PDB file of C-alpha atoms in Angstrom:
ATOM      1  CA  MET Q   1      62.958 -66.388  72.149  1.00 93.00           C
ATOM      2  CA  ASN Q   2      61.028 -63.890  74.023  1.00 95.00           C
ATOM      3  CA  LEU Q   3      58.544 -61.966  71.824  1.00 94.00           C
ATOM      4  CA  GLU Q   4      56.853 -60.213  74.496  1.00 89.00           C
ATOM      5  CA  ALA Q   5      60.000 -58.399  76.109  1.00 89.00           C
ATOM      6  CA  GLY Q   6      59.507 -54.604  75.939  1.00 88.00           C
ATOM      7  CA  MET Q   7      55.778 -54.971  75.298  1.00 87.00           C
ATOM      8  CA  PRO Q   8      56.117 -54.536  71.229  1.00 92.00           C
ATOM      9  CA  ALA Q   9      53.341 -53.933  68.942  1.00 92.00           C
ATOM     10  CA  VAL Q  10      52.138 -56.932  66.982  1.00 94.00           C
ATOM     11  CA  GLU Q  11      54.148 -55.979  63.976  1.00 95.00           C
ATOM     12  CA  GLN Q  12      57.346 -55.710  66.108  1.00 96.00           C
ATOM     13  CA  ALA Q  13      56.819 -59.162  67.506  1.00 95.00           C
ATOM     14  CA  ARG Q  14      56.072 -60.556  64.138  1.00 97.00           C
ATOM     15  CA  THR Q  15      59.462 -59.101  62.691  1.00 97.00           C
ATOM     16  CA  HIS Q  16      61.197 -60.645  65.615  1.00 96.00           C
ATOM     17  CA  LEU Q  17      59.514 -63.935  64.954  1.00 98.00           C
ATOM     18  CA  ASN Q  18      60.789 -63.977  61.517  1.00 98.00           C
ATOM     19  CA  MET Q  19      64.103 -62.796  62.183  1.00 97.00           C
ATOM     20  CA  ALA Q  20      64.575 -65.632  64.937  1.00 97.00           C
ATOM     21  CA  LEU Q  21      63.256 -68.396  62.525  1.00 98.00           C
ATOM     22  CA  ARG Q  22      65.747 -67.196  59.882  1.00 97.00           C
ATOM     23  CA  GLY Q  23      68.683 -66.997  62.182  1.00 97.00           C
ATOM     24  CA  ALA Q  24      67.946 -70.497  63.793  1.00 97.00           C
ATOM     25  CA  LYS Q  25      67.678 -72.078  60.212  1.00 96.00           C
ATOM     26  CA  ALA Q  26      71.036 -70.374  59.278  1.00 97.00           C
ATOM     27  CA  ASN Q  27      72.496 -71.868  62.465  1.00 97.00           C
ATOM     28  CA  ARG Q  28      70.886 -75.122  61.917  1.00 97.00           C
ATOM     29  CA  VAL Q  29      68.763 -75.013  65.287  1.00 97.00           C
ATOM     30  CA  ARG Q  30      66.314 -77.744  65.235  1.00 96.00           C
ATOM     31  CA  ALA Q  31      63.746 -76.269  67.679  1.00 98.00           C
ATOM     32  CA  LEU Q  32      62.851 -73.002  69.087  1.00 97.00           C
ATOM     33  CA  LYS Q  33      60.372 -71.906  72.023  1.00 98.00           C
ATOM     34  CA  PHE Q  34      58.732 -68.584  71.587  1.00 97.00           C
ATOM     35  CA  ILE Q  35      57.535 -66.788  74.732  1.00 96.00           C
ATOM     36  CA  HIS Q  36      54.517 -64.511  73.507  1.00 94.00           C
ATOM     37  CA  GLY Q  37      52.568 -64.263  76.652  1.00 90.00           C
ATOM     38  CA  TYR Q  38      48.933 -65.104  77.206  1.00 84.00           C
ATOM     39  CA  GLY Q  39      47.691 -61.448  77.122  1.00 69.00           C
ATOM     40  CA  SER Q  40      46.656 -59.269  80.057  1.00 60.00           C
ATOM     41  CA  SER Q  41      42.911 -59.559  79.354  1.00 56.00           C
ATOM     42  CA  GLY Q  42      43.043 -63.288  80.406  1.00 53.00           C
ATOM     43  CA  LYS Q  43      41.536 -64.165  76.998  1.00 52.00           C
ATOM     44  CA  GLY Q  44      44.672 -64.393  74.911  1.00 54.00           C
ATOM     45  CA  GLY Q  45      46.771 -61.582  73.651  1.00 85.00           C
ATOM     46  CA  ALA Q  46      47.231 -60.281  70.064  1.00 91.00           C
ATOM     47  CA  ILE Q  47      50.588 -61.265  69.903  1.00 94.00           C
ATOM     48  CA  ARG Q  48      49.946 -64.782  70.807  1.00 94.00           C
ATOM     49  CA  ALA Q  49      47.140 -64.980  68.256  1.00 94.00           C
ATOM     50  CA  ASP Q  50      49.409 -63.601  65.408  1.00 96.00           C
ATOM     51  CA  VAL Q  51      52.382 -65.644  66.199  1.00 97.00           C
ATOM     52  CA  ARG Q  52      50.242 -68.884  66.086  1.00 97.00           C
ATOM     53  CA  ALA Q  53      48.552 -67.648  62.838  1.00 98.00           C
ATOM     54  CA  GLN Q  54      52.027 -66.819  61.252  1.00 98.00           C
ATOM     55  CA  LEU Q  55      53.346 -70.233  62.338  1.00 98.00           C
ATOM     56  CA  ALA Q  56      50.228 -71.996  60.847  1.00 98.00           C
ATOM     57  CA  ALA Q  57      51.050 -70.312  57.571  1.00 98.00           C
ATOM     58  CA  LYS Q  58      54.656 -71.183  57.585  1.00 98.00           C
ATOM     59  CA  LYS Q  59      53.776 -74.707  58.211  1.00 98.00           C
ATOM     60  CA  ARG Q  60      51.368 -74.882  55.375  1.00 98.00           C
ATOM     61  CA  SER Q  61      54.067 -73.329  52.972  1.00 98.00           C
ATOM     62  CA  GLY Q  62      56.851 -75.675  54.397  1.00 97.00           C
ATOM     63  CA  GLN Q  63      58.796 -73.069  56.077  1.00 97.00           C
ATOM     64  CA  ILE Q  64      58.695 -75.118  59.487  1.00 98.00           C
ATOM     65  CA  ARG Q  65      57.973 -78.769  60.045  1.00 98.00           C
ATOM     66  CA  GLU Q  66      55.650 -78.222  62.974  1.00 98.00           C
ATOM     67  CA  PHE Q  67      54.618 -76.275  65.988  1.00 98.00           C
ATOM     68  CA  VAL Q  68      52.514 -76.844  68.907  1.00 98.00           C
ATOM     69  CA  PRO Q  69      50.951 -74.604  71.439  1.00 98.00           C
ATOM     70  CA  GLY Q  70      52.404 -74.526  74.848  1.00 97.00           C
ATOM     71  CA  GLU Q  71      48.831 -75.736  76.316  1.00 96.00           C
ATOM     72  CA  ASP Q  72      49.275 -78.805  74.149  1.00 98.00           C
ATOM     73  CA  PHE Q  73      53.016 -79.431  74.707  1.00 98.00           C
ATOM     74  CA  SER Q  74      52.799 -82.757  76.426  1.00 98.00           C
ATOM     75  CA  PRO Q  75      53.273 -86.532  75.523  1.00 97.00           C
ATOM     76  CA  PHE Q  76      49.434 -86.736  74.756  1.00 97.00           C
ATOM     77  CA  ASP Q  77      49.650 -84.505  71.722  1.00 98.00           C
ATOM     78  CA  SER Q  78      50.960 -85.871  68.198  1.00 98.00           C
ATOM     79  CA  ARG Q  79      52.524 -82.681  67.422  1.00 98.00           C
ATOM     80  CA  ALA Q  80      54.542 -82.402  70.582  1.00 98.00           C
ATOM     81  CA  ARG Q  81      55.597 -86.204  70.278  1.00 98.00           C
ATOM     82  CA  THR Q  82      56.803 -85.194  66.734  1.00 98.00           C
ATOM     83  CA  ILE Q  83      58.876 -82.383  67.935  1.00 98.00           C
ATOM     84  CA  VAL Q  84      60.216 -84.321  70.971  1.00 98.00           C
ATOM     85  CA  ALA Q  85      61.073 -87.305  68.753  1.00 98.00           C
ATOM     86  CA  ALA Q  86      63.192 -84.904  66.559  1.00 97.00           C
ATOM     87  CA  CYS Q  87      64.677 -83.075  69.641  1.00 97.00           C
ATOM     88  CA  PRO Q  88      64.553 -85.398  72.711  1.00 98.00           C
ATOM     89  CA  SER Q  89      65.934 -82.754  75.004  1.00 97.00           C
ATOM     90  CA  LEU Q  90      62.711 -80.905  74.828  1.00 97.00           C
ATOM     91  CA  ALA Q  91      61.132 -83.568  76.916  1.00 97.00           C
ATOM     92  CA  LYS Q  92      63.022 -81.855  79.780  1.00 97.00           C
ATOM     93  CA  ASP Q  93      61.861 -78.473  78.939  1.00 97.00           C
ATOM     94  CA  SER Q  94      60.363 -76.469  82.022  1.00 97.00           C
ATOM     95  CA  ASP Q  95      56.961 -75.985  79.972  1.00 97.00           C
ATOM     96  CA  TYR Q  96      56.745 -79.685  78.789  1.00 98.00           C
ATOM     97  CA  SER Q  97      53.280 -80.963  80.244  1.00 97.00           C
ATOM     98  CA  LYS Q  98      52.905 -77.665  82.102  1.00 96.00           C
ATOM     99  CA  VAL Q  99      49.792 -76.271  79.996  1.00 95.00           C
ATOM    100  CA  ASN Q 100      51.578 -72.833  79.396  1.00 95.00           C
ATOM    101  CA  HIS Q 101      49.272 -70.799  77.141  1.00 93.00           C
ATOM    102  CA  GLY Q 102      52.090 -68.267  76.930  1.00 94.00           C
ATOM    103  CA  VAL Q 103      54.489 -70.166  74.726  1.00 97.00           C
ATOM    104  CA  THR Q 104      54.735 -72.045  71.424  1.00 98.00           C
ATOM    105  CA  VAL Q 105      57.432 -74.709  70.424  1.00 98.00           C
ATOM    106  CA  VAL Q 106      58.532 -74.843  66.948  1.00 98.00           C
ATOM    107  CA  LEU Q 107      60.359 -77.535  64.946  1.00 98.00           C
ATOM    108  CA  LEU Q 108      62.273 -76.236  61.998  1.00 97.00           C
TER     109      LEU Q 108
END
């Protein structure tokens, strides 16, 4: 799910995040990869920070099982191992072990 397409404001990206999560759950999708970009400043963008904050809150409240930032999406991270164990095809994802700061992977 590309949250940065069209250069939305943070609030619009958050709406798209929530809609994507609801739709995925309704369709029994097990995992999603969100593309939020890293930010043009080179320091990390506002959408990236907001997406990760929203996902952390959703994990705490039990709305999602797990999430892992793209830079940690590798066999060396326990969260990534949990996600790949639940959805083994993600081990073949193009961002697996690529240290991509512009994505986040979510296990529903």
